[in-house]
N, CA and C of each residue as an Amber inpcrd file, in Angstrom:
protein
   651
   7.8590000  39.2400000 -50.7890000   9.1730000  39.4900000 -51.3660000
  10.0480000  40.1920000 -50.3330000  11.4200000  40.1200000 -50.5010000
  12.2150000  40.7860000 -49.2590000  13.4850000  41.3120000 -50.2050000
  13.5840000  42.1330000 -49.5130000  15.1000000  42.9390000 -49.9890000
  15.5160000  43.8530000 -49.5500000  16.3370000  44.4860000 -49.2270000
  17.7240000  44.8230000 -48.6920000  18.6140000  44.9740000 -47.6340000
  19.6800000  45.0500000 -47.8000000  20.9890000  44.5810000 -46.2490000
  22.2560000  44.6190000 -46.7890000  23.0850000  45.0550000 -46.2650000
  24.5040000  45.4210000 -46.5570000  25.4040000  44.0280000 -46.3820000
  25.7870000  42.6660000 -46.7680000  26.2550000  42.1170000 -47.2670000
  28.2480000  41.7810000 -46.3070000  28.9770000  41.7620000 -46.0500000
  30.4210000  41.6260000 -45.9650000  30.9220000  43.3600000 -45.5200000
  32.0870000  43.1310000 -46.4010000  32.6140000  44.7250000 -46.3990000
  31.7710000  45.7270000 -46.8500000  31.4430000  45.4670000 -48.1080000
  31.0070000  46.6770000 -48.8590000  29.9260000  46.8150000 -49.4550000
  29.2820000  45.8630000 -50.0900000  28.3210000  45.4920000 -51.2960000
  26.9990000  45.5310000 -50.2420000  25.7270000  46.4660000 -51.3460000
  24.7790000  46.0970000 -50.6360000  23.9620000  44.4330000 -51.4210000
  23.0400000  43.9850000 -51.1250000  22.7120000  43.0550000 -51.7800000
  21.3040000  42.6550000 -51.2440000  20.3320000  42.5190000 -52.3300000
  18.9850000  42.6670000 -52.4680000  18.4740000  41.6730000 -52.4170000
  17.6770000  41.0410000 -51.7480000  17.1340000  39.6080000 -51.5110000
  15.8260000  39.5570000 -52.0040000  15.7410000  39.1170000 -52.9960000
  14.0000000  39.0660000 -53.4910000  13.4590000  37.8080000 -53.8460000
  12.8910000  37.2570000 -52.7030000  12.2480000  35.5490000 -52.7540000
  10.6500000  35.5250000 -53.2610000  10.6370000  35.1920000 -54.3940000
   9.2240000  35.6270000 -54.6470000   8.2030000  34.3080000 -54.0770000
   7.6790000  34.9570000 -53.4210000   6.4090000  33.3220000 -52.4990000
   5.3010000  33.7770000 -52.9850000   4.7360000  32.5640000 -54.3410000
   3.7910000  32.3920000 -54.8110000   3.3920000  33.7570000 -55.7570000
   3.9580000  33.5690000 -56.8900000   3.9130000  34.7140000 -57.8670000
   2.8300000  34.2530000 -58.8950000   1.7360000  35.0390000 -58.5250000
   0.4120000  34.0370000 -59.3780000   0.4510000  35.6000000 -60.7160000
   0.6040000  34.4440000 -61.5660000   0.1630000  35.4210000 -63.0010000
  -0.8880000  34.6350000 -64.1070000  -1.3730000  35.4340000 -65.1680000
  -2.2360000  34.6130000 -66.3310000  -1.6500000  33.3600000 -66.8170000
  -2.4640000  32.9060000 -66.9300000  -1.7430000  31.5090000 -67.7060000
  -1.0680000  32.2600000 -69.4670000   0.0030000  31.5680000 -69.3660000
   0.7350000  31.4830000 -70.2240000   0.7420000  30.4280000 -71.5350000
   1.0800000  30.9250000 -73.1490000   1.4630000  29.4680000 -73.7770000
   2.7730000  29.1310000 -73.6590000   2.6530000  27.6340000 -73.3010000
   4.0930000  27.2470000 -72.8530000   4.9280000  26.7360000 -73.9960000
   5.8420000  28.2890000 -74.4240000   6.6320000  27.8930000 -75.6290000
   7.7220000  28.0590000 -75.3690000   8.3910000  27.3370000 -74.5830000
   9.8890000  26.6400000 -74.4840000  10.0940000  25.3440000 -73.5890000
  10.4080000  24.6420000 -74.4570000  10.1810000  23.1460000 -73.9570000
  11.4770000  22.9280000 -72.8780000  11.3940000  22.0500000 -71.9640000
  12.1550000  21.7860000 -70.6790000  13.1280000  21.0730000 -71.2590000
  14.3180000  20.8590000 -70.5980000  15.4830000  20.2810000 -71.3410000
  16.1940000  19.5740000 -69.4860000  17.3470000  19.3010000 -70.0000000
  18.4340000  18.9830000 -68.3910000  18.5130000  20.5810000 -68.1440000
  18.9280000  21.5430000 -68.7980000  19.5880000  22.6530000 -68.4090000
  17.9290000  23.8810000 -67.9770000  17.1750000  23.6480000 -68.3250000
  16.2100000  24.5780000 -68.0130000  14.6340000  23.1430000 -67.6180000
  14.4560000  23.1680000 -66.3920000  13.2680000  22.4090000 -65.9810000
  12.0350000  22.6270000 -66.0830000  11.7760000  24.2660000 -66.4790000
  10.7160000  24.9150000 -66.4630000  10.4570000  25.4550000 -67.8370000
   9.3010000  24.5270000 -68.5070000   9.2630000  25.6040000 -69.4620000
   8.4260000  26.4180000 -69.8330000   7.6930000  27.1790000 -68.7930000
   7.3300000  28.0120000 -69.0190000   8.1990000  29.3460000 -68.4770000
   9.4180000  29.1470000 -67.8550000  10.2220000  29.8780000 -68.7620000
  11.3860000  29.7940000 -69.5920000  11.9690000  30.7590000 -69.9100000
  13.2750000  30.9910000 -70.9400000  14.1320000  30.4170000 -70.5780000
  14.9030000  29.3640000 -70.6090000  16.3040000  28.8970000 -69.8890000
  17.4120000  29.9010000 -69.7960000  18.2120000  29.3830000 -68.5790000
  19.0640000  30.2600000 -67.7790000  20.1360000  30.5360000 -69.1350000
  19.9650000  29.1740000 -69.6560000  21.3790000  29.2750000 -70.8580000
  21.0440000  30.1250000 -72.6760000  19.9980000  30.9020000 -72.2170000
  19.7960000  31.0210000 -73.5600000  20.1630000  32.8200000 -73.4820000
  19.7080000  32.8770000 -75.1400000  20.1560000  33.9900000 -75.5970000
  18.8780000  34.8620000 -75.5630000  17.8790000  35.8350000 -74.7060000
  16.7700000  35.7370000 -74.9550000  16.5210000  37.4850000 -75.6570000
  15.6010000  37.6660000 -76.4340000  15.4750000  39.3480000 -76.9780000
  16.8390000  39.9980000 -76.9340000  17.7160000  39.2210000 -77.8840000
  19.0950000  39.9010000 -77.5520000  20.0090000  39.8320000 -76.6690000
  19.4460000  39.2230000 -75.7470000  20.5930000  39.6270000 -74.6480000
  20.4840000  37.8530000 -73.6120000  21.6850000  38.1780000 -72.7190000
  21.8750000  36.9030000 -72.0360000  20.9560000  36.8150000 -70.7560000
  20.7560000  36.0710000 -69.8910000  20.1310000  36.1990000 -68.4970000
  21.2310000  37.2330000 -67.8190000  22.8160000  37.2350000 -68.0390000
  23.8640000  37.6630000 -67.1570000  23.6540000  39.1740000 -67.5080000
  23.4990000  39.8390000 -68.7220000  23.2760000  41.2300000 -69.4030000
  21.6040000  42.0850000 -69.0410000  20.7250000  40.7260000 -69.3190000
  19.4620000  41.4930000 -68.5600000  19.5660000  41.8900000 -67.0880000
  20.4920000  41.1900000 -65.9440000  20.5860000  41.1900000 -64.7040000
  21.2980000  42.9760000 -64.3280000  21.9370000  42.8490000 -65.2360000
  22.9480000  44.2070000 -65.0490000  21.6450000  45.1000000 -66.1390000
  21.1210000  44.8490000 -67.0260000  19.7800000  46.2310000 -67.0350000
  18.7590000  46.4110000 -66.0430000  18.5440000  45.2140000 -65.3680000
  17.6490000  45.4740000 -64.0610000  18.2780000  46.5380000 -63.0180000
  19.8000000  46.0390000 -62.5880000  20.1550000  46.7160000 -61.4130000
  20.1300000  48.8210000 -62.3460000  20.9620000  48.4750000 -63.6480000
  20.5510000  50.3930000 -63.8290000  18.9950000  50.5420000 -63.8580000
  18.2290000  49.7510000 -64.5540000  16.4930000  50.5060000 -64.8740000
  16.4870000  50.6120000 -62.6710000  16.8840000  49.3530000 -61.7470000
  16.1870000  50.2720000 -60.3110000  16.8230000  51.3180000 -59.9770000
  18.2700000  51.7290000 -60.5720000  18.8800000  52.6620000 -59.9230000
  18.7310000  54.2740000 -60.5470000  17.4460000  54.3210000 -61.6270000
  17.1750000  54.8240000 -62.4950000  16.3850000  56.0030000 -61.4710000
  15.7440000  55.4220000 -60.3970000  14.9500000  56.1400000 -59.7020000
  15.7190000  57.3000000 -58.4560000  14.8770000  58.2100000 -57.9900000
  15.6970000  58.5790000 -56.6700000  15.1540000  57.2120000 -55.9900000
  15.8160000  57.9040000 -54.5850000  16.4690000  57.0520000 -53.4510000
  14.7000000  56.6240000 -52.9230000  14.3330000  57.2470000 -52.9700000
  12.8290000  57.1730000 -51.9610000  11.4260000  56.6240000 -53.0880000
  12.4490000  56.2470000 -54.5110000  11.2920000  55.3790000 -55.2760000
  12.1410000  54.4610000 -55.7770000  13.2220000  53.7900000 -55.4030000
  13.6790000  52.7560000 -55.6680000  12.9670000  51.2500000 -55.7350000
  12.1970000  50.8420000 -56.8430000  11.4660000  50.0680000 -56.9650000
  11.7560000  48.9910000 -55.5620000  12.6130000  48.0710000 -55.2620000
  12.8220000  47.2830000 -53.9900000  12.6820000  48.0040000 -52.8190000
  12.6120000  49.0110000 -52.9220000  12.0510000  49.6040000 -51.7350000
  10.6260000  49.8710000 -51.3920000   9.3520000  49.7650000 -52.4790000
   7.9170000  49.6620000 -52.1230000   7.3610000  48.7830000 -51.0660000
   6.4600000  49.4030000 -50.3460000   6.3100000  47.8240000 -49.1380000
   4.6060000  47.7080000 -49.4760000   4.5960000  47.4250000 -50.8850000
   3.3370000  46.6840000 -51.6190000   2.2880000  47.7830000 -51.6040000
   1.3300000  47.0720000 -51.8960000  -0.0610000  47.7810000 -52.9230000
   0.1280000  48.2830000 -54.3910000  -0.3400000  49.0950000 -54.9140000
  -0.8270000  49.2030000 -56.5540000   0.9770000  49.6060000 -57.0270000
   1.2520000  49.1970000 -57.8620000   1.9170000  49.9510000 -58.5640000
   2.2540000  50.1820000 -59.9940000   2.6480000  51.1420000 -60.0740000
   3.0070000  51.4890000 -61.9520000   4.0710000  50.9640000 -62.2140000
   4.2400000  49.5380000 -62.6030000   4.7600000  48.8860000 -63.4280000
   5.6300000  49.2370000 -64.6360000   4.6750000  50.1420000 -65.2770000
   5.3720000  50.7600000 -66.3840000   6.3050000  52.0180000 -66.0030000
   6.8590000  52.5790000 -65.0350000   8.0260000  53.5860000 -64.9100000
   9.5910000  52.7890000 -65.0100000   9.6060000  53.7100000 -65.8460000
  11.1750000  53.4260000 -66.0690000  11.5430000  52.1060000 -67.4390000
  10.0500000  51.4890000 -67.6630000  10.0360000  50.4500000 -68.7350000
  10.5300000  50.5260000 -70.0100000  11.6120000  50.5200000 -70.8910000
  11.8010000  50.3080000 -72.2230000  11.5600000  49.0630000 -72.7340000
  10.7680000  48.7610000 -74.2870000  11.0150000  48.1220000 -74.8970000
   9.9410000  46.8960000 -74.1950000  10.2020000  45.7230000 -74.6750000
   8.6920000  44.6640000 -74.5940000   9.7960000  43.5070000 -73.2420000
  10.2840000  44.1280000 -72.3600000  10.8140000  43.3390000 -71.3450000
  10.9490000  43.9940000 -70.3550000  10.0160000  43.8380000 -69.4790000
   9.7210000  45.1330000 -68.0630000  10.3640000  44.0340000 -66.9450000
  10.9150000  44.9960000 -66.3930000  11.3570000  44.1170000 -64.7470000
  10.5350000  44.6190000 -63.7850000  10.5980000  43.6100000 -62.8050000
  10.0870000  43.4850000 -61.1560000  10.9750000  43.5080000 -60.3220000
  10.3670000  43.8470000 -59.4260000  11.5890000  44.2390000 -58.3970000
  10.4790000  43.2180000 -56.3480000  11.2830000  43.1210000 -55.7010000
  10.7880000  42.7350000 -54.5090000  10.3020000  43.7760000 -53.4440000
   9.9560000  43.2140000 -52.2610000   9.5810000  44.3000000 -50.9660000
  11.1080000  44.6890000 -50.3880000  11.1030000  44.8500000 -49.4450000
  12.6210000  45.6680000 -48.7360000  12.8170000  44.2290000 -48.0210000
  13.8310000  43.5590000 -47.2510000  13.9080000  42.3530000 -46.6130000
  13.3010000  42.6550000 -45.3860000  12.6340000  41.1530000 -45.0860000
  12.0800000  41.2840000 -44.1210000  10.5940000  41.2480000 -44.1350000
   9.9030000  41.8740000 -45.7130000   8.8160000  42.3450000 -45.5310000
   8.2360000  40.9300000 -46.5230000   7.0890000  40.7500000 -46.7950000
   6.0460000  39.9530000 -47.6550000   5.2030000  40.6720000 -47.8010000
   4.8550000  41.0250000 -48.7680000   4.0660000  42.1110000 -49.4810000
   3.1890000  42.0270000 -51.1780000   2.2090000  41.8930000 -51.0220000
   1.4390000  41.7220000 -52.4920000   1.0880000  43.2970000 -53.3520000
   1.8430000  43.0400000 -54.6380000   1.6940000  44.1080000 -55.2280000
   0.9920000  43.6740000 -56.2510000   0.1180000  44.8710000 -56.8970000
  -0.6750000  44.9060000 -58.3140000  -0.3990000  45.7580000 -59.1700000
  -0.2060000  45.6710000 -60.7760000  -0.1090000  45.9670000 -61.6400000
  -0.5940000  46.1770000 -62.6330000  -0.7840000  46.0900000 -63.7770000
  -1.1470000  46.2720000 -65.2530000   0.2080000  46.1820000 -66.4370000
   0.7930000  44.6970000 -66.8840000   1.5100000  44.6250000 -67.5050000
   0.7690000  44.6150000 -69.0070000   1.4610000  45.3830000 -70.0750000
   0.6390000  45.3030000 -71.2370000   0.6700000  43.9480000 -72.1770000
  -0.0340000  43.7620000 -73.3280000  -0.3190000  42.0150000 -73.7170000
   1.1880000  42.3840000 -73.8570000   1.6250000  40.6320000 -74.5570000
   3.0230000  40.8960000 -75.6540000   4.5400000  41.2210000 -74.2790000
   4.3100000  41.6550000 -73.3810000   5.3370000  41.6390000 -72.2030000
   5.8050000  40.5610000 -71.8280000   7.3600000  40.5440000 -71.6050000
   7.9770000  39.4060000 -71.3040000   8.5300000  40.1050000 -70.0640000
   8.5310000  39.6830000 -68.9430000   9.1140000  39.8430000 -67.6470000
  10.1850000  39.2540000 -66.7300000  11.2540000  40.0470000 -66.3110000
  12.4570000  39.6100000 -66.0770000  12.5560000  40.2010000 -64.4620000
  13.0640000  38.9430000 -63.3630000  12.9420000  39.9460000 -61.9130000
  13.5830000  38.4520000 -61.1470000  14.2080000  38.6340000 -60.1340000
  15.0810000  38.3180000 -59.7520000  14.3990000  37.5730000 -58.4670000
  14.8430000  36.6790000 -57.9300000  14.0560000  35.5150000 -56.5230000
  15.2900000  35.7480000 -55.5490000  16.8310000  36.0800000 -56.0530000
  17.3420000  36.4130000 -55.1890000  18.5870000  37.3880000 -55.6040000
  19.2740000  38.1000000 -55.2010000  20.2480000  39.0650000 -56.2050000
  20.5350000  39.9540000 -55.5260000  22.2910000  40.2740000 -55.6490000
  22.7730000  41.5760000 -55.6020000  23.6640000  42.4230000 -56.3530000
  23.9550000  43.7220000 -55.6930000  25.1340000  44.0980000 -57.0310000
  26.2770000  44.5410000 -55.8160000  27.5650000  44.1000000 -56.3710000
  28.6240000  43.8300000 -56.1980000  29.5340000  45.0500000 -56.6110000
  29.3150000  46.4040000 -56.1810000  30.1480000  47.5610000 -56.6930000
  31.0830000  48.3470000 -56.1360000  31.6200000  48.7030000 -56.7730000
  33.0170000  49.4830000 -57.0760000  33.1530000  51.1370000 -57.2240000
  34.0850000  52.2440000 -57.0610000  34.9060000  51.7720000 -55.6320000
  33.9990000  51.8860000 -54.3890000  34.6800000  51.5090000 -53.1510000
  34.2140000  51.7540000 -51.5780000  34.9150000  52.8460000 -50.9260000
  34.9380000  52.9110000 -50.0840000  35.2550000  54.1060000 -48.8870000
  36.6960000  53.1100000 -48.7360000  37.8910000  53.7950000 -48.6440000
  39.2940000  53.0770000 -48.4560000  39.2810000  52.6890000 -47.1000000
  38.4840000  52.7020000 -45.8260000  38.3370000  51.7350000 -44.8200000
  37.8510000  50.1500000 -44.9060000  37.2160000  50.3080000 -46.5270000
  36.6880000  48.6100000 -46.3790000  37.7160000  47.7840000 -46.7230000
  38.8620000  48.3380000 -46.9070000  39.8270000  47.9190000 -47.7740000
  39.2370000  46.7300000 -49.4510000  38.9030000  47.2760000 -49.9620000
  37.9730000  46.3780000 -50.8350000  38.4620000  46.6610000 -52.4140000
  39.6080000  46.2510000 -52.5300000  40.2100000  46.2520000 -53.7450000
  40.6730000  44.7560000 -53.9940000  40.9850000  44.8730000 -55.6720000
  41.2440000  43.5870000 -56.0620000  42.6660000  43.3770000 -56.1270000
  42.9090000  41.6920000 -55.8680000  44.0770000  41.6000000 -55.6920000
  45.0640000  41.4530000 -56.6300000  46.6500000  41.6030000 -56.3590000
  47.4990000  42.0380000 -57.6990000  47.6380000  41.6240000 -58.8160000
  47.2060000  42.1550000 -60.3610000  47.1790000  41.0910000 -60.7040000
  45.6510000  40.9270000 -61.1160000  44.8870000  40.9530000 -60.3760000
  43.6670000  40.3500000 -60.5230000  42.6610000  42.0620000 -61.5780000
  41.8540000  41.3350000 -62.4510000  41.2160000  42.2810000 -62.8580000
  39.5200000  43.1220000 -62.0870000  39.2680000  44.1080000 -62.3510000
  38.4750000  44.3220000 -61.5130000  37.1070000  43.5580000 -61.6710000
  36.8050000  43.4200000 -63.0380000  35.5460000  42.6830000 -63.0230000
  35.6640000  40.8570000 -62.5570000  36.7880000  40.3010000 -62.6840000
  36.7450000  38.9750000 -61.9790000  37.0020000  39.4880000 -60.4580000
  37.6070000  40.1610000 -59.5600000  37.2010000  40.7350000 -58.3980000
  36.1420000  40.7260000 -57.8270000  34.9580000  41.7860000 -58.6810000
  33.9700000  41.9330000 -58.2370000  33.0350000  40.6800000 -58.6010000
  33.1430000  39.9930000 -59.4660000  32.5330000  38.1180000 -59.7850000
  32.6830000  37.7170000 -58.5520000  34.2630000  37.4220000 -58.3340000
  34.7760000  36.4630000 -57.3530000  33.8350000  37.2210000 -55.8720000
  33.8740000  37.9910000 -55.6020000  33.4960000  38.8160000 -54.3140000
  32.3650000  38.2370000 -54.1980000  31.4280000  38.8850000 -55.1900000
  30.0910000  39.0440000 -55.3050000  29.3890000  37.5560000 -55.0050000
  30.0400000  36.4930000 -55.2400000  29.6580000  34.9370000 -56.0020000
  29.6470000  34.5630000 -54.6230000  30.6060000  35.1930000 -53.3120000
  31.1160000  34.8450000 -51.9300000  29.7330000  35.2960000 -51.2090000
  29.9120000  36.6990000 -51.3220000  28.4330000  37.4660000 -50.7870000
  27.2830000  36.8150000 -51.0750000  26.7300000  36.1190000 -51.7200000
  25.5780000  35.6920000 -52.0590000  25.8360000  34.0200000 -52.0930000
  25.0610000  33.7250000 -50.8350000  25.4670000  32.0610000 -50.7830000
  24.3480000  31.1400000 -51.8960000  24.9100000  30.2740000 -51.6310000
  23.9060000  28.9210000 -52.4930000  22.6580000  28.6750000 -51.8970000
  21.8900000  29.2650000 -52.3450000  19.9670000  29.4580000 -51.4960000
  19.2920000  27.8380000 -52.2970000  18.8930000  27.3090000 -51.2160000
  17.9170000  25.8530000 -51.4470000  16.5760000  26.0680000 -51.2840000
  16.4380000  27.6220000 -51.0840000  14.9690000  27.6180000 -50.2630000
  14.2540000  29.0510000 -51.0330000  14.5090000  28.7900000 -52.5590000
  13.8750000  29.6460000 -53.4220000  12.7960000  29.1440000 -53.7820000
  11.6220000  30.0410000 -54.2610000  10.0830000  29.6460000 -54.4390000
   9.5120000  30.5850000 -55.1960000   8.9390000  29.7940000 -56.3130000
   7.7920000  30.9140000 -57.6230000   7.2170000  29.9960000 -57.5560000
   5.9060000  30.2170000 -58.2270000   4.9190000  29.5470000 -58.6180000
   4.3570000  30.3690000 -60.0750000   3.5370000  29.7460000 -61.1740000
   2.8110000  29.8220000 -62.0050000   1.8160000  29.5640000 -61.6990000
   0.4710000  29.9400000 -61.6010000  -0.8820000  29.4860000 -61.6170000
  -1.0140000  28.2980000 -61.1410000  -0.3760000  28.1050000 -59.7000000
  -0.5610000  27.6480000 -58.7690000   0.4910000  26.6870000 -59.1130000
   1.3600000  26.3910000 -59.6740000   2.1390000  25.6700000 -60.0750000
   3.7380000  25.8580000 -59.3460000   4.0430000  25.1050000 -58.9170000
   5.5040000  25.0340000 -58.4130000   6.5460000  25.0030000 -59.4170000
   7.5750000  25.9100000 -59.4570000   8.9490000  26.0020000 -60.6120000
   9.7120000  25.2460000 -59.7480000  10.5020000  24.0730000 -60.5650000
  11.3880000  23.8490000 -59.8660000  12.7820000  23.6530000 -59.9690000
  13.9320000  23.3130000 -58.9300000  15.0130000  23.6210000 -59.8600000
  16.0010000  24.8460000 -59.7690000  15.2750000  25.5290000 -59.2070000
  15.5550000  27.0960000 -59.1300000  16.7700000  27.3190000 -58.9180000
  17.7590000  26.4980000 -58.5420000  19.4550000  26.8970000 -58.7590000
  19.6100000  27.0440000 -60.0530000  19.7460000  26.0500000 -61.1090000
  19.4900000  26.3780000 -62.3100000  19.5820000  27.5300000 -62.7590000
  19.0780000  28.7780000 -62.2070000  18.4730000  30.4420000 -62.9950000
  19.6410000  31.1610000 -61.9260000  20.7350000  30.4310000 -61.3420000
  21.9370000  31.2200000 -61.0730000  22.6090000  31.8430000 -61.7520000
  23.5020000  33.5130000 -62.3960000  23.8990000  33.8220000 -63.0530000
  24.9360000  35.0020000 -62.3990000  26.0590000  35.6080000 -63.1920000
  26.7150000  36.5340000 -62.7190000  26.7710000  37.2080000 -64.2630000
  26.6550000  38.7790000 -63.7970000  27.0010000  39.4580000 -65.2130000
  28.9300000  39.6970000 -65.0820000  28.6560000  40.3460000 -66.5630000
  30.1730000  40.5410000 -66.6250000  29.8270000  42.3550000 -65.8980000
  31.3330000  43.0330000 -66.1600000  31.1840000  44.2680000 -65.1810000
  30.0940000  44.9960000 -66.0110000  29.4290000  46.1840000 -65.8330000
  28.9750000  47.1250000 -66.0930000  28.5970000  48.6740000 -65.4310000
  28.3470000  49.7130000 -65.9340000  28.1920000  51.1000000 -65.1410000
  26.9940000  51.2380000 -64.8860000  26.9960000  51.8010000 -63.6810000
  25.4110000  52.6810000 -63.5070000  25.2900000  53.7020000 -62.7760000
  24.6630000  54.7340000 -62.9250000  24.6960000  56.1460000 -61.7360000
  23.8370000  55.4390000 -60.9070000  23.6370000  55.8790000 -59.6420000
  22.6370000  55.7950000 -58.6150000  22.5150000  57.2450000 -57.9860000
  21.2080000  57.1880000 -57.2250000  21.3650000  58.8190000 -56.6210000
  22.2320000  58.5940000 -55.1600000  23.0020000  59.7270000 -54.8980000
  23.7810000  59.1910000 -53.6420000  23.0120000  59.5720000 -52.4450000
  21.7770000  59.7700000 -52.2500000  21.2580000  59.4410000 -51.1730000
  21.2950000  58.1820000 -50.9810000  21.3640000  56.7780000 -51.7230000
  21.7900000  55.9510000 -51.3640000  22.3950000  54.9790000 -50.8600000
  23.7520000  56.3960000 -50.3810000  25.0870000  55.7010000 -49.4170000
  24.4770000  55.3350000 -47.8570000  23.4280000  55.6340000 -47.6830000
  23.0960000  55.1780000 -46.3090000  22.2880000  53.8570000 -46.2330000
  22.4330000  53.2600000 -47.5330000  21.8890000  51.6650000 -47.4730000
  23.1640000  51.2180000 -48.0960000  24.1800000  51.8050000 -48.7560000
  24.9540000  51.1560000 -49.6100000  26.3890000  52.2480000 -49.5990000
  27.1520000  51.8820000 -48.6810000  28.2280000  53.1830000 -48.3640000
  29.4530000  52.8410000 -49.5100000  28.9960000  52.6410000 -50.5010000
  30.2830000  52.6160000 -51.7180000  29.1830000  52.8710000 -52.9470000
  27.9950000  53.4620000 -52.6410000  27.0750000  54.0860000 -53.7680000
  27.7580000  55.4180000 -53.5330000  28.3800000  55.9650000 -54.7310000
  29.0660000  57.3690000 -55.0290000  28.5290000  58.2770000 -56.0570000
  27.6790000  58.3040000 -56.5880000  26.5750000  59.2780000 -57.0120000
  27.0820000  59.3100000 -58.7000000  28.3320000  59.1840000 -58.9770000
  28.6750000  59.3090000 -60.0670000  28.3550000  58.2160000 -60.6630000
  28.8980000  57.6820000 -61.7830000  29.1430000  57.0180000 -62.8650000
  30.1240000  55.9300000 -62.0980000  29.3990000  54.5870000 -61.6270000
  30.4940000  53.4090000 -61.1610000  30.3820000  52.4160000 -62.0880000
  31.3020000  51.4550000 -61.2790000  31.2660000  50.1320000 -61.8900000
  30.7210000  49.2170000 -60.9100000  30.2040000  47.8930000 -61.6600000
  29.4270000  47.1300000 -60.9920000  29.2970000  45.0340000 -61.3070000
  28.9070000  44.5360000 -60.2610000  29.0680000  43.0560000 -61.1960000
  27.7690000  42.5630000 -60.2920000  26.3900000  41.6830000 -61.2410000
  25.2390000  41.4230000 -60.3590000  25.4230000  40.4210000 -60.2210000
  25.1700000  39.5800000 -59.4880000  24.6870000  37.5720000 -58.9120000
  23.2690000  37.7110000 -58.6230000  22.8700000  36.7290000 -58.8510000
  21.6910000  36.9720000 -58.4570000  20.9680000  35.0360000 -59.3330000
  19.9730000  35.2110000 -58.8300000  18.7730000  33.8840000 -59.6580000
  17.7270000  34.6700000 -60.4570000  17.4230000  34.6660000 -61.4120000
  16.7630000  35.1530000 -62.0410000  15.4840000  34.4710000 -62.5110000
  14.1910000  35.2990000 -63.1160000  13.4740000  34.2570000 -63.8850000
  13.4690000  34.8960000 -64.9660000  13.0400000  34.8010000 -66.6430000
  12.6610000  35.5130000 -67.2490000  11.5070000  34.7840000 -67.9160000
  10.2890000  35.6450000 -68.0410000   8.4180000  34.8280000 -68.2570000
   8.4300000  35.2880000 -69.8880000   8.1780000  34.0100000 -70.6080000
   7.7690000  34.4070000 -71.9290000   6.2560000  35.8920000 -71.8900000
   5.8440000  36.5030000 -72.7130000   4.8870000  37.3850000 -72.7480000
   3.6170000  36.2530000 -72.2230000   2.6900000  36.9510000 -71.5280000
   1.5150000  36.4890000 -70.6540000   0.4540000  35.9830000 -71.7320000
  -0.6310000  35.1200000 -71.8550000  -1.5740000  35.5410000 -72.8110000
  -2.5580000  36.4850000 -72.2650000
């Protein structure tokens, strides 16, 4: 898995390519359609435990920013980890290695878990340091700003890769998504990977490809 790098002007943005994500076999209960190829998972277009693929994307980026700076889940460079920090509720996220790195991590997800984690993704936030000049234009609102920005920063990837129990997903543009805006604190030791992370209470917009895994058997 790989992730992170500072992006254009401002935005940092997290690259997480998952190569060969072997988990339990699954029952495969969502059937494949034109709009979702895979069904063993959730389609990009659905409504899943409440919420959209675009709304889970923006709870991933607060549950990583939940941590300090020096346990920021995308920042582990593999071996064991506790899975369960920071977890609410029966939909735990994953997170990648730092970019650059390929790294195998282990866990303990509990039965009944449905898992949501990203193959490629960043967040797109608000404000910056007034040298990036990185405001929206007149007229323009801030959360289509940070869409439009964000959608630029993160190109069209052909060369995404999961697997199921040895199984190839395919398709993987498909699980493209942008949230609408949302807030999140981060700790501001973070401005030295991300120099428009301001410690307070910001605003934010994610892109990213997502997967989300029905619960494991």
């Amino acid at each position: 898995m790989q992730g992170h790098q500072k992006f254009g002007r401002s935005v940092v943005a997290v690259i997480v390519v998952v190569v060969g994500l072997m988990v339990a076999a699954m029952t495969p209960v969502v059937q494949a359609d034109s709009r979702n190829p895979n069904p063993r998972v959730l389609p990009p277009h659905s409504n899943a435990y409440g919420n959209t693929y675009g709304e889970w994307s923006a709870r991933w980026w607060q549950w990583a920013f939940l941590f300090p700076a020096a346990d920021v889940p995308f920042f582990n460079t593999g071996g064991p980890v506790d899975i369960s920090a920071g977890q609410v509720g029966h939909v735990w996220f994953l997170a990648g290695a730092n970019l650059g790195l390929t790294e195998a991590r282990t866990g303990v997800v509990p039965t009944g878990t449905t898992l949501f984690f990203p193959l490629a993704n960043l967040i797109n936030d608000y404000p910056c340091p007034p040298e990036f000049d990185f405001e929206p234009a007149p007229g323009e609102t801030l959360e289509h700003f940070l869409q439009r920005t964000g959608n630029d920063f993160l190109p069209n990837l052909t060369d995404l890769f999961a697997e199921i129990d040895g199984v190839p997903l395919t398709d993987l543009s498909a699980y493209r998504v942008t949230s609408s805006l949302f807030q999140f604190p981060a700790d501001p030791a973070l401005v030295t990977s991300d120099p428009c992370i301001t410690g307070s209470l910001q605003d934010g917009v994610a892109v990213g490809y997502w997967l989300l895994l029905p619960p494991l058997t």
